[in-house]
């Protein structure tokens, strides 16, 4: 089960010669509930790489996201990443469970937080303009039908 997510954090360092792991600003760790030495998955939005490592604490307020060791070959400074931690829960624990979702600005400050991911809608490959036109047509058709229906009783 998804425990915590840092969404679109930006890699600030990639240190091949540093002992493995991913150093994360202590404030981000605390907000997300990710523990030091906890296993994390990193999904690199920039290049598509996905890899596993563990979290270590960087200085609080430093805004550091440093991918270290062999994993440094999979991310470069400036890459946008999603960092996730997962955990096992009992059925009873899941009744009221909500993950901690922290959304980052490009400078690794917090944009906002949430505890649910919005439902994804099907766009059917439509551009924003064509989607607007489709929605407008649906509303216009609906309004025309309602108008015809009510006019027969006036």
PDB file of C-alpha atoms in Angstrom:
ATOM      1  CA  UNK A   1       0.000   0.000   0.000  1.00  0.00           C
ATOM      2  CA  UNK A   2       1.285   3.480  -0.818  1.00  0.00           C
ATOM      3  CA  UNK A   3       2.396   5.009   2.477  1.00  0.00           C
ATOM      4  CA  UNK A   4       3.894   8.294   1.276  1.00  0.00           C
ATOM      5  CA  UNK A   5       4.787  10.152  -1.889  1.00  0.00           C
ATOM      6  CA  UNK A   6       6.946  13.165  -2.731  1.00  0.00           C
ATOM      7  CA  UNK A   7       5.505  14.206  -6.081  1.00  0.00           C
ATOM      8  CA  UNK A   8       7.726  15.918  -8.643  1.00  0.00           C
ATOM      9  CA  UNK A   9      10.651  16.681  -6.405  1.00  0.00           C
ATOM     10  CA  UNK A  10      13.691  17.910  -8.327  1.00  0.00           C
ATOM     11  CA  UNK A  11      17.062  16.161  -8.054  1.00  0.00           C
ATOM     12  CA  UNK A  12      19.670  18.605  -6.757  1.00  0.00           C
ATOM     13  CA  UNK A  13      22.681  16.245  -6.652  1.00  0.00           C
ATOM     14  CA  UNK A  14      23.770  12.933  -8.195  1.00  0.00           C
ATOM     15  CA  UNK A  15      26.814  11.636  -6.318  1.00  0.00           C
ATOM     16  CA  UNK A  16      28.200   8.364  -7.707  1.00  0.00           C
ATOM     17  CA  UNK A  17      31.027   8.187  -5.158  1.00  0.00           C
ATOM     18  CA  UNK A  18      28.817   8.800  -2.114  1.00  0.00           C
ATOM     19  CA  UNK A  19      27.708   5.769  -0.136  1.00  0.00           C
ATOM     20  CA  UNK A  20      24.404   4.601  -1.658  1.00  0.00           C
ATOM     21  CA  UNK A  21      20.936   5.958  -0.883  1.00  0.00           C
ATOM     22  CA  UNK A  22      18.902   9.093  -1.506  1.00  0.00           C
ATOM     23  CA  UNK A  23      19.391  12.084   0.762  1.00  0.00           C
ATOM     24  CA  UNK A  24      16.105  13.945   1.226  1.00  0.00           C
ATOM     25  CA  UNK A  25      15.559  17.303   2.973  1.00  0.00           C
ATOM     26  CA  UNK A  26      14.639  16.474   6.577  1.00  0.00           C
ATOM     27  CA  UNK A  27      11.527  18.651   6.388  1.00  0.00           C
ATOM     28  CA  UNK A  28      10.240  16.647   3.414  1.00  0.00           C
ATOM     29  CA  UNK A  29      10.948  13.382   5.246  1.00  0.00           C
ATOM     30  CA  UNK A  30       9.032  14.575   8.304  1.00  0.00           C
ATOM     31  CA  UNK A  31       6.066  15.885   6.288  1.00  0.00           C
ATOM     32  CA  UNK A  32       5.805  12.699   4.234  1.00  0.00           C
ATOM     33  CA  UNK A  33       6.377  10.284   7.086  1.00  0.00           C
ATOM     34  CA  UNK A  34       9.217   8.573   5.218  1.00  0.00           C
ATOM     35  CA  UNK A  35      11.681   7.248   7.784  1.00  0.00           C
ATOM     36  CA  UNK A  36      15.434   7.417   7.570  1.00  0.00           C
ATOM     37  CA  UNK A  37      16.754   4.134   6.089  1.00  0.00           C
ATOM     38  CA  UNK A  38      13.279   3.208   4.814  1.00  0.00           C
ATOM     39  CA  UNK A  39      13.196   1.578   1.391  1.00  0.00           C
ATOM     40  CA  UNK A  40      11.904   3.929  -1.295  1.00  0.00           C
ATOM     41  CA  UNK A  41      11.059   3.669  -4.965  1.00  0.00           C
ATOM     42  CA  UNK A  42      12.137   6.516  -7.211  1.00  0.00           C
ATOM     43  CA  UNK A  43      10.365   7.132 -10.502  1.00  0.00           C
ATOM     44  CA  UNK A  44      12.289   9.520 -12.739  1.00  0.00           C
ATOM     45  CA  UNK A  45       9.681  11.531 -14.655  1.00  0.00           C
ATOM     46  CA  UNK A  46      12.380  13.110 -16.828  1.00  0.00           C
ATOM     47  CA  UNK A  47      13.971   9.953 -18.241  1.00  0.00           C
ATOM     48  CA  UNK A  48      11.611   7.105 -17.286  1.00  0.00           C
ATOM     49  CA  UNK A  49      14.041   5.275 -14.983  1.00  0.00           C
ATOM     50  CA  UNK A  50      12.597   3.461 -11.957  1.00  0.00           C
ATOM     51  CA  UNK A  51      14.792   2.239  -9.122  1.00  0.00           C
ATOM     52  CA  UNK A  52      14.886   1.204  -5.481  1.00  0.00           C
ATOM     53  CA  UNK A  53      17.093   2.652  -2.763  1.00  0.00           C
ATOM     54  CA  UNK A  54      16.664   3.888   0.804  1.00  0.00           C
ATOM     55  CA  UNK A  55      16.166   7.319   2.314  1.00  0.00           C
ATOM     56  CA  UNK A  56      18.708   9.189   4.394  1.00  0.00           C
ATOM     57  CA  UNK A  57      18.147  12.539   6.059  1.00  0.00           C
ATOM     58  CA  UNK A  58      19.609  15.663   4.488  1.00  0.00           C
ATOM     59  CA  UNK A  59      19.761  18.938   6.394  1.00  0.00           C
ATOM     60  CA  UNK A  60      16.282  20.294   7.179  1.00  0.00           C
ATOM     61  CA  UNK A  61      15.400  23.224   4.959  1.00  0.00           C
ATOM     62  CA  UNK A  62      18.209  22.449   2.492  1.00  0.00           C
ATOM     63  CA  UNK A  63      15.782  21.368  -0.276  1.00  0.00           C
ATOM     64  CA  UNK A  64      18.256  18.603  -1.147  1.00  0.00           C
ATOM     65  CA  UNK A  65      17.261  15.551  -3.156  1.00  0.00           C
ATOM     66  CA  UNK A  66      20.566  13.760  -3.708  1.00  0.00           C
ATOM     67  CA  UNK A  67      20.600  10.456  -5.563  1.00  0.00           C
ATOM     68  CA  UNK A  68      23.757   8.651  -4.469  1.00  0.00           C
ATOM     69  CA  UNK A  69      25.892   5.626  -5.319  1.00  0.00           C
ATOM     70  CA  UNK A  70      25.013   3.446  -8.299  1.00  0.00           C
ATOM     71  CA  UNK A  71      21.549   5.045  -8.482  1.00  0.00           C
ATOM     72  CA  UNK A  72      23.238   8.330  -9.416  1.00  0.00           C
ATOM     73  CA  UNK A  73      23.561   6.884 -12.939  1.00  0.00           C
ATOM     74  CA  UNK A  74      19.754   6.935 -13.159  1.00  0.00           C
ATOM     75  CA  UNK A  75      19.164  10.608 -12.271  1.00  0.00           C
ATOM     76  CA  UNK A  76      20.830  13.928 -12.903  1.00  0.00           C
ATOM     77  CA  UNK A  77      20.417  17.331 -11.226  1.00  0.00           C
ATOM     78  CA  UNK A  78      17.279  18.949 -12.578  1.00  0.00           C
ATOM     79  CA  UNK A  79      15.405  15.674 -13.154  1.00  0.00           C
ATOM     80  CA  UNK A  80      11.847  15.558 -11.830  1.00  0.00           C
ATOM     81  CA  UNK A  81      11.212  12.496  -9.674  1.00  0.00           C
ATOM     82  CA  UNK A  82       8.441  10.872  -7.704  1.00  0.00           C
ATOM     83  CA  UNK A  83       9.645   9.262  -4.466  1.00  0.00           C
ATOM     84  CA  UNK A  84       7.346   6.663  -2.900  1.00  0.00           C
ATOM     85  CA  UNK A  85       7.385   4.539   0.227  1.00  0.00           C
ATOM     86  CA  UNK A  86       5.138   1.519   0.629  1.00  0.00           C
ATOM     87  CA  UNK A  87       4.059  -0.400   3.722  1.00  0.00           C
ATOM     88  CA  UNK A  88       1.971  -3.406   4.713  1.00  0.00           C
ATOM     89  CA  UNK A  89      -1.167  -2.822   6.756  1.00  0.00           C
ATOM     90  CA  UNK A  90      -3.782  -5.054   8.316  1.00  0.00           C
ATOM     91  CA  UNK A  91      -7.365  -4.863   7.072  1.00  0.00           C
ATOM     92  CA  UNK A  92      -8.295  -3.047  10.281  1.00  0.00           C
ATOM     93  CA  UNK A  93      -5.549  -0.448   9.749  1.00  0.00           C
ATOM     94  CA  UNK A  94      -6.737   0.175   6.185  1.00  0.00           C
ATOM     95  CA  UNK A  95     -10.256   1.169   7.235  1.00  0.00           C
ATOM     96  CA  UNK A  96      -9.184   4.749   7.997  1.00  0.00           C
ATOM     97  CA  UNK A  97      -5.837   4.736   6.203  1.00  0.00           C
ATOM     98  CA  UNK A  98      -4.828   7.675   4.001  1.00  0.00           C
ATOM     99  CA  UNK A  99      -1.381   8.062   2.406  1.00  0.00           C
ATOM    100  CA  UNK A 100       0.660  11.240   2.860  1.00  0.00           C
ATOM    101  CA  UNK A 101       1.056  12.942  -0.492  1.00  0.00           C
ATOM    102  CA  UNK A 102       3.442  15.894  -0.645  1.00  0.00           C
ATOM    103  CA  UNK A 103       3.539  17.928  -3.853  1.00  0.00           C
ATOM    104  CA  UNK A 104       6.760  19.834  -4.519  1.00  0.00           C
ATOM    105  CA  UNK A 105       7.453  23.076  -6.323  1.00  0.00           C
ATOM    106  CA  UNK A 106      10.435  23.168  -8.730  1.00  0.00           C
ATOM    107  CA  UNK A 107      12.638  24.462  -5.866  1.00  0.00           C
ATOM    108  CA  UNK A 108      11.621  21.505  -3.613  1.00  0.00           C
ATOM    109  CA  UNK A 109       9.479  23.631  -1.352  1.00  0.00           C
ATOM    110  CA  UNK A 110       6.031  22.224  -0.635  1.00  0.00           C
ATOM    111  CA  UNK A 111       3.276  23.295  -2.990  1.00  0.00           C
ATOM    112  CA  UNK A 112       0.526  21.454  -1.113  1.00  0.00           C
ATOM    113  CA  UNK A 113      -0.313  18.140   0.490  1.00  0.00           C
ATOM    114  CA  UNK A 114      -3.200  15.707   0.184  1.00  0.00           C
ATOM    115  CA  UNK A 115      -4.247  12.273   1.297  1.00  0.00           C
ATOM    116  CA  UNK A 116      -5.975  11.088  -1.880  1.00  0.00           C
ATOM    117  CA  UNK A 117      -5.147  11.114  -5.579  1.00  0.00           C
ATOM    118  CA  UNK A 118      -7.904  12.601  -7.779  1.00  0.00           C
ATOM    119  CA  UNK A 119      -9.830  10.196  -9.996  1.00  0.00           C
ATOM    120  CA  UNK A 120      -8.317  10.133 -13.463  1.00  0.00           C
ATOM    121  CA  UNK A 121     -10.758  10.902 -16.266  1.00  0.00           C
ATOM    122  CA  UNK A 122     -10.606   9.583 -19.819  1.00  0.00           C
ATOM    123  CA  UNK A 123      -9.541  12.310 -22.215  1.00  0.00           C
ATOM    124  CA  UNK A 124      -9.853  10.127 -25.334  1.00  0.00           C
ATOM    125  CA  UNK A 125      -6.936  11.929 -26.929  1.00  0.00           C
ATOM    126  CA  UNK A 126      -8.825  15.205 -27.102  1.00  0.00           C
ATOM    127  CA  UNK A 127      -7.066  18.546 -26.957  1.00  0.00           C
ATOM    128  CA  UNK A 128      -8.291  21.069 -24.416  1.00  0.00           C
ATOM    129  CA  UNK A 129     -10.068  23.040 -27.159  1.00  0.00           C
ATOM    130  CA  UNK A 130     -11.825  20.006 -28.640  1.00  0.00           C
ATOM    131  CA  UNK A 131     -12.766  18.847 -25.142  1.00  0.00           C
ATOM    132  CA  UNK A 132     -14.246  22.283 -24.454  1.00  0.00           C
ATOM    133  CA  UNK A 133     -16.194  22.125 -27.712  1.00  0.00           C
ATOM    134  CA  UNK A 134     -17.501  18.625 -26.862  1.00  0.00           C
ATOM    135  CA  UNK A 135     -18.604  19.715 -23.398  1.00  0.00           C
ATOM    136  CA  UNK A 136     -20.204  22.862 -24.821  1.00  0.00           C
ATOM    137  CA  UNK A 137     -22.122  20.779 -27.358  1.00  0.00           C
ATOM    138  CA  UNK A 138     -23.340  18.394 -24.660  1.00  0.00           C
ATOM    139  CA  UNK A 139     -24.605  21.274 -22.521  1.00  0.00           C
ATOM    140  CA  UNK A 140     -26.201  22.981 -25.519  1.00  0.00           C
ATOM    141  CA  UNK A 141     -27.986  19.744 -26.492  1.00  0.00           C
ATOM    142  CA  UNK A 142     -29.121  19.215 -22.916  1.00  0.00           C
ATOM    143  CA  UNK A 143     -30.424  22.792 -22.662  1.00  0.00           C
ATOM    144  CA  UNK A 144     -32.236  22.483 -26.012  1.00  0.00           C
ATOM    145  CA  UNK A 145     -33.934  19.247 -24.923  1.00  0.00           C
ATOM    146  CA  UNK A 146     -35.013  20.756 -21.581  1.00  0.00           C
ATOM    147  CA  UNK A 147     -36.325  23.864 -23.326  1.00  0.00           C
ATOM    148  CA  UNK A 148     -38.379  21.780 -25.797  1.00  0.00           C
ATOM    149  CA  UNK A 149     -39.727  19.639 -22.940  1.00  0.00           C
ATOM    150  CA  UNK A 150     -40.845  22.594 -20.835  1.00  0.00           C
ATOM    151  CA  UNK A 151     -42.278  24.585 -23.771  1.00  0.00           C
ATOM    152  CA  UNK A 152     -44.849  21.889 -24.408  1.00  0.00           C
ATOM    153  CA  UNK A 153     -46.319  22.555 -20.935  1.00  0.00           C
ATOM    154  CA  UNK A 154     -46.312  26.352 -21.116  1.00  0.00           C
TER     155      UNK A 154
END
